[in-house]
Protein backbone atom coordinates (compact mmCIF):
# COMPACT_ATOMS: atom_id res chain seq x y z
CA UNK A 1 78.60 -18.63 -29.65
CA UNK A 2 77.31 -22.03 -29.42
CA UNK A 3 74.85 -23.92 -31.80
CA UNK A 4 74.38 -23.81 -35.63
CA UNK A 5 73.67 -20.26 -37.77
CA UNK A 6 69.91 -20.31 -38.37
CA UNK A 7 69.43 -20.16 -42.30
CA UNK A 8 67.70 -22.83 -44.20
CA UNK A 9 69.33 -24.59 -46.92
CA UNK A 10 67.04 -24.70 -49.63
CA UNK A 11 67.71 -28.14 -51.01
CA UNK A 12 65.07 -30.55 -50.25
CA UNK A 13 66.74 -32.69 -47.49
CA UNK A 14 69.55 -30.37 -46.47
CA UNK A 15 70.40 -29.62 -42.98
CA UNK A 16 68.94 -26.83 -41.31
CA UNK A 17 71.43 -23.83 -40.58
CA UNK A 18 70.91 -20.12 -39.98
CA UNK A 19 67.34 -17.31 -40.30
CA UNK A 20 67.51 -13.86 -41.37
CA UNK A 21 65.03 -11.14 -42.89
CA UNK A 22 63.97 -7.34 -42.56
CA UNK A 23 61.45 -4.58 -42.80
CA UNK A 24 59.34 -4.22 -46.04
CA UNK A 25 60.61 -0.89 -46.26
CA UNK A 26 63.85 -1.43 -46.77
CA UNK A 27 64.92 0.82 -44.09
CA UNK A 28 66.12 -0.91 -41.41
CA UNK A 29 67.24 1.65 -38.99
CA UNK A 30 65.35 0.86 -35.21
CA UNK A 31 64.72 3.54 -32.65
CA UNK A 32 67.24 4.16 -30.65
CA UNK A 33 65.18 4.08 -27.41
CA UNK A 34 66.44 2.12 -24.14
CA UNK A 35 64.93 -1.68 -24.74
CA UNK A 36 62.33 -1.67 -21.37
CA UNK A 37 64.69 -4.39 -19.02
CA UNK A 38 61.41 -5.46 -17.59
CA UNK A 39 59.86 -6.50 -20.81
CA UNK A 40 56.46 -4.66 -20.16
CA UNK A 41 53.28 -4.99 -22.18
CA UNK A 42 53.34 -2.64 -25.09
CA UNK A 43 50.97 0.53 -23.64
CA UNK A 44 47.22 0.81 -24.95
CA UNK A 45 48.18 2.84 -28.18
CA UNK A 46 50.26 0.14 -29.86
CA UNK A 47 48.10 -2.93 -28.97
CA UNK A 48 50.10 -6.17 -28.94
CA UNK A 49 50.01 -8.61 -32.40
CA UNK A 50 46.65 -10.63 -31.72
CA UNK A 51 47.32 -14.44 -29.36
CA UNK A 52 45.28 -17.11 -30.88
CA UNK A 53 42.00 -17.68 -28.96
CA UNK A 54 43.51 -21.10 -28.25
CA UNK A 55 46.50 -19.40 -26.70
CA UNK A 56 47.88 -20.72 -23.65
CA UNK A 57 50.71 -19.31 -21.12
CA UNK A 58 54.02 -19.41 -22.59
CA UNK A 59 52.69 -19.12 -25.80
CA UNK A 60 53.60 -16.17 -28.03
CA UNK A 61 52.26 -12.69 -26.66
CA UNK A 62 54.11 -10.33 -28.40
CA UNK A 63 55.01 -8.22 -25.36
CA UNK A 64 58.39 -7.73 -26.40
CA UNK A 65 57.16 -5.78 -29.91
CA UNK A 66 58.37 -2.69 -28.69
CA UNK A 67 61.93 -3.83 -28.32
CA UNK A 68 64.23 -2.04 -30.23
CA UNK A 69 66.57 -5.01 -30.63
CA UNK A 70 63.36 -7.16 -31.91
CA UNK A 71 62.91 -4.40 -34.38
CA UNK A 72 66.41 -4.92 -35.72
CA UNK A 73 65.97 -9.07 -35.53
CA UNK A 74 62.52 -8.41 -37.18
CA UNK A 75 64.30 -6.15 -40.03
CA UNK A 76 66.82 -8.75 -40.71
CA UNK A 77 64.64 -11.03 -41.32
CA UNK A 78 62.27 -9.56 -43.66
CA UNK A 79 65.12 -8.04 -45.83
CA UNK A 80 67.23 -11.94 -45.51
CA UNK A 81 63.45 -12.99 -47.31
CA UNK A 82 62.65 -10.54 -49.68
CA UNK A 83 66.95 -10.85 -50.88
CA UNK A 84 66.39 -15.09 -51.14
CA UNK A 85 63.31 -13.69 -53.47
CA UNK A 86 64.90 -11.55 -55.40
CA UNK A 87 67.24 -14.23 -56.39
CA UNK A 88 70.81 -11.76 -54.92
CA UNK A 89 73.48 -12.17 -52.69
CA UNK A 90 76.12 -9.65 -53.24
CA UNK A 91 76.53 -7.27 -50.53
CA UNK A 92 76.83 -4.15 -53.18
CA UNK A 93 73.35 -5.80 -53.97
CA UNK A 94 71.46 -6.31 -50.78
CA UNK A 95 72.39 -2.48 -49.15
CA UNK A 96 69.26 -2.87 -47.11
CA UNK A 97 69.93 -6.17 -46.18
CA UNK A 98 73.29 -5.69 -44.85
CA UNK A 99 72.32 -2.30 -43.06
CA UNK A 100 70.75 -4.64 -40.54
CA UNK A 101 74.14 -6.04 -39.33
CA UNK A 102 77.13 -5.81 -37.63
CA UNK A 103 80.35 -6.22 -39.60
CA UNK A 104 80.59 -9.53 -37.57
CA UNK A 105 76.95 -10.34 -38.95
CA UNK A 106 77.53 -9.85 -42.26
CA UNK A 107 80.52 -11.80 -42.03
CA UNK A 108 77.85 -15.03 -41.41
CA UNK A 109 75.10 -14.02 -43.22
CA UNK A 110 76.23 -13.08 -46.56
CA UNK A 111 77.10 -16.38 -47.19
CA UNK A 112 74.35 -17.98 -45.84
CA UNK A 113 72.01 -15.89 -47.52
CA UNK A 114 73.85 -16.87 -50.69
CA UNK A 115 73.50 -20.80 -49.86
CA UNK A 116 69.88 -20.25 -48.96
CA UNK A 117 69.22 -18.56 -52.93
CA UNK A 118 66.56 -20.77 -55.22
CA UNK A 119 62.75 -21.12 -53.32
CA UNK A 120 60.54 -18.36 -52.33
CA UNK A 121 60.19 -17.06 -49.16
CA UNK A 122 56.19 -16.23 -48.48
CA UNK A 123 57.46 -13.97 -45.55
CA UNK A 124 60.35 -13.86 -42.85
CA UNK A 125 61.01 -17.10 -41.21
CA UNK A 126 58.30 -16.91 -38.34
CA UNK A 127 59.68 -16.27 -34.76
CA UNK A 128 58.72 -15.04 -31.49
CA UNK A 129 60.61 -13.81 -28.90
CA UNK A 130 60.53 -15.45 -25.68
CA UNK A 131 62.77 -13.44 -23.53
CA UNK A 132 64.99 -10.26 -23.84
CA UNK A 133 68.00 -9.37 -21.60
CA UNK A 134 69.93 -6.16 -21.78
CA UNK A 135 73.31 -7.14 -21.11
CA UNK A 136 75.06 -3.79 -21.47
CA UNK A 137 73.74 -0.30 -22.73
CA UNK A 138 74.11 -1.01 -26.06
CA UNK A 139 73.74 -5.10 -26.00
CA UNK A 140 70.69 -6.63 -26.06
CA UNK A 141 70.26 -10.60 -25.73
CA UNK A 142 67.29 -12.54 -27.31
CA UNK A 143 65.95 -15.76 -26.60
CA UNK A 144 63.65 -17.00 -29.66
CA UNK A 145 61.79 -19.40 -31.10
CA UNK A 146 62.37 -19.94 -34.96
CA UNK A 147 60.78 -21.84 -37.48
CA UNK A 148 63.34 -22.78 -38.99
CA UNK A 149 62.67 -25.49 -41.57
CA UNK A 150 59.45 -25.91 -43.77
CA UNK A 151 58.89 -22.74 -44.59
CA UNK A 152 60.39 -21.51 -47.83
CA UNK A 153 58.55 -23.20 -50.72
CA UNK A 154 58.99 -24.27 -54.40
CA UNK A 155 59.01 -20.90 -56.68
CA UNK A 156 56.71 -23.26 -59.42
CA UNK A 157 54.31 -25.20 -57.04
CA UNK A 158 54.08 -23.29 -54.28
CA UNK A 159 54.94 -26.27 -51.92
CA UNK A 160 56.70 -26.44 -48.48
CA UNK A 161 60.98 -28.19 -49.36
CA UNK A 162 60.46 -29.67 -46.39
CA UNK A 163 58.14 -30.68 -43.49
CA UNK A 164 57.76 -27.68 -40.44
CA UNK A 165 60.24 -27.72 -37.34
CA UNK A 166 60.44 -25.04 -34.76
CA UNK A 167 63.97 -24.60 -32.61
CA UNK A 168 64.94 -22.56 -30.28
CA UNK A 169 67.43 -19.82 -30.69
CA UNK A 170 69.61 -16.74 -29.22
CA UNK A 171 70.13 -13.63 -30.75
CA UNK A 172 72.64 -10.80 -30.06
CA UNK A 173 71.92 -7.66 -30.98
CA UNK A 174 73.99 -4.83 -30.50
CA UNK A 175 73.72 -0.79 -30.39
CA UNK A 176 75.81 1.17 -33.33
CA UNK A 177 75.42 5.11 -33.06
CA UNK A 178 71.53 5.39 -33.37
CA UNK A 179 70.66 1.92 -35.02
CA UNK A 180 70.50 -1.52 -33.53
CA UNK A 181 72.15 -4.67 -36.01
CA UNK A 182 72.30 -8.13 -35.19
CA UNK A 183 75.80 -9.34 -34.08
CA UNK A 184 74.87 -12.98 -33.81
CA UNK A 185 71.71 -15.74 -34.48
CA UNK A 186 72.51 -19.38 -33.70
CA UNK A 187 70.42 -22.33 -32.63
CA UNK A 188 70.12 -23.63 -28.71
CA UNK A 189 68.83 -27.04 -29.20
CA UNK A 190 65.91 -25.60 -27.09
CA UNK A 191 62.42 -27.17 -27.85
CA UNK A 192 59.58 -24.79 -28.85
CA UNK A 193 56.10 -24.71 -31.27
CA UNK A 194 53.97 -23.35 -33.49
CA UNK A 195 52.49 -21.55 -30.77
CA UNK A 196 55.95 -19.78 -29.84
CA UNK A 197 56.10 -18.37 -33.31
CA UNK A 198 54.20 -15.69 -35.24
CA UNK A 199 54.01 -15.88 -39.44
CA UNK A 200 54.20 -12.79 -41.22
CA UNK A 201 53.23 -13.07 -45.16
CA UNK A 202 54.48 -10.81 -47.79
C-alpha cells in the first residue's frame, strides 16, 4: 500500500516511519465477533473512553472501541511499546508481539521494531480511529490518526526525541481462524490532531 510504515526512529532528528504496540497482557488474541459495519456507539455497559470537555465533532469519540480489528491494532501497539522497552527485537523474543500479526506484518515490523530499539516508550503511540470499513468477512480497513513522532522519550531524562506530530494513517487488519492481526499500517499524508488521538500510559 501507499505511504511510509508508521514506526518512529528513535534518533533525535530521524525521519518518521512506522507505529506498533499491544495489550498489557501479553495476550493478544481479539474476539472473534463480526466488527458492527455501521460503527455504532459501544452499548451502555461498556461506556465509551471519556471525550475531553473541550471536545468538538470529529474529534476522538471512541465509538469504534468495540471493534475487533481496533482490538488487534490496539494490541500491536502496546506489545510494539512494551518490546522497544524491554530493549528486544528477535522474533523468538517478542512471541506476544508477533502473535499480533500477519506473516506479511511481521515481515515489516520486526525490523522496524528493531530500528526503533534505544528510548522508552511511556505507552503505545497514541491513536484514534476515525473510520472502520469491513471490506470482506474477514478484512477489516482502518482509517487512523497516529501520533507518530514526539512521543518516545530519553530512557535518562525523561524528555520527548523530538517535538509532537500527528498523521494520518490506514490500517489493514485481517481475520486468521479466531484472532484478528494486522496485515498492514502505513501513513496517508492525511492531516489530523491531538484531539484525533487518545494517550494511553503504562
Amino acid at each position: 500500500m501507499h505511504g511510509n510504515r508508521i514506526l518512529l526512529i528513535a534518533a533525535a532528528g530521524a525521519i518518521s516511519c512506522l507505529t506498533a504496540c499491544s495489550d498489557g497482557a501479553s495476550d493478544v488474541t481479539p474476539p472473534a465477533a463480526a466488527v458492527a459495519a455501521n460503527a455504532a456507539a459501544p452499548t451502555p455497559t461498556a461506556p465509551p473512553a471519556p471525550v475531553p470537555s473541550t471536545a468538538v465533532a470529529g474529534e476522538f469519540d471512541g465509538r469504534f472501541d468495540r471493534d475487533a480489528a481496533v482490538t488487534a491494532l490496539r494490541g500491536y501497539l502496546r506489545e510494539q511499546a512494551l518490546a522497544i522497552n524491554a530493549g528486544v527485537a528477535d522474533a523468538a523474543a517478542v512471541p506476544a508481539f508477533t502473535a499480533t500479526l500477519t506473516p506479511n506484518g511481521r515481515s515489516w515490523a520486526l525490523p522496524l521494531l528493531a530500528a526503533n530499539l534505544g528510548d522508552r516508550m511511556p505507552g503505545p503511540y497514541p491513536v484514534g480511529v476515525l473510520a472502520s470499513t469491513r471490506a470482506g468477512d474477514d478484512r477489516v480497513e482502518l482509517d487512523l490518526c497516529l501520533q507518530d513522532r514526539g512521543w518516545q522519550v530519553e530512557r535518562t531524562s525523561g524528555e520527548p526525541v523530538n517535538a509532537a506530530h500527528y498523521g494520518g494513517a490506514h490500517a489493514v487488519v485481517l481475520r486468521v481462524g479466531e484472532a484478528w492481526l494486522v496485515d498492514d499500517l502505513a501513513t496517508t499524508g492525511a492531516d489530523c490532531g491531538a484531539g484525533d488521538v487518545v494517550e494511553e500510559r503504562f
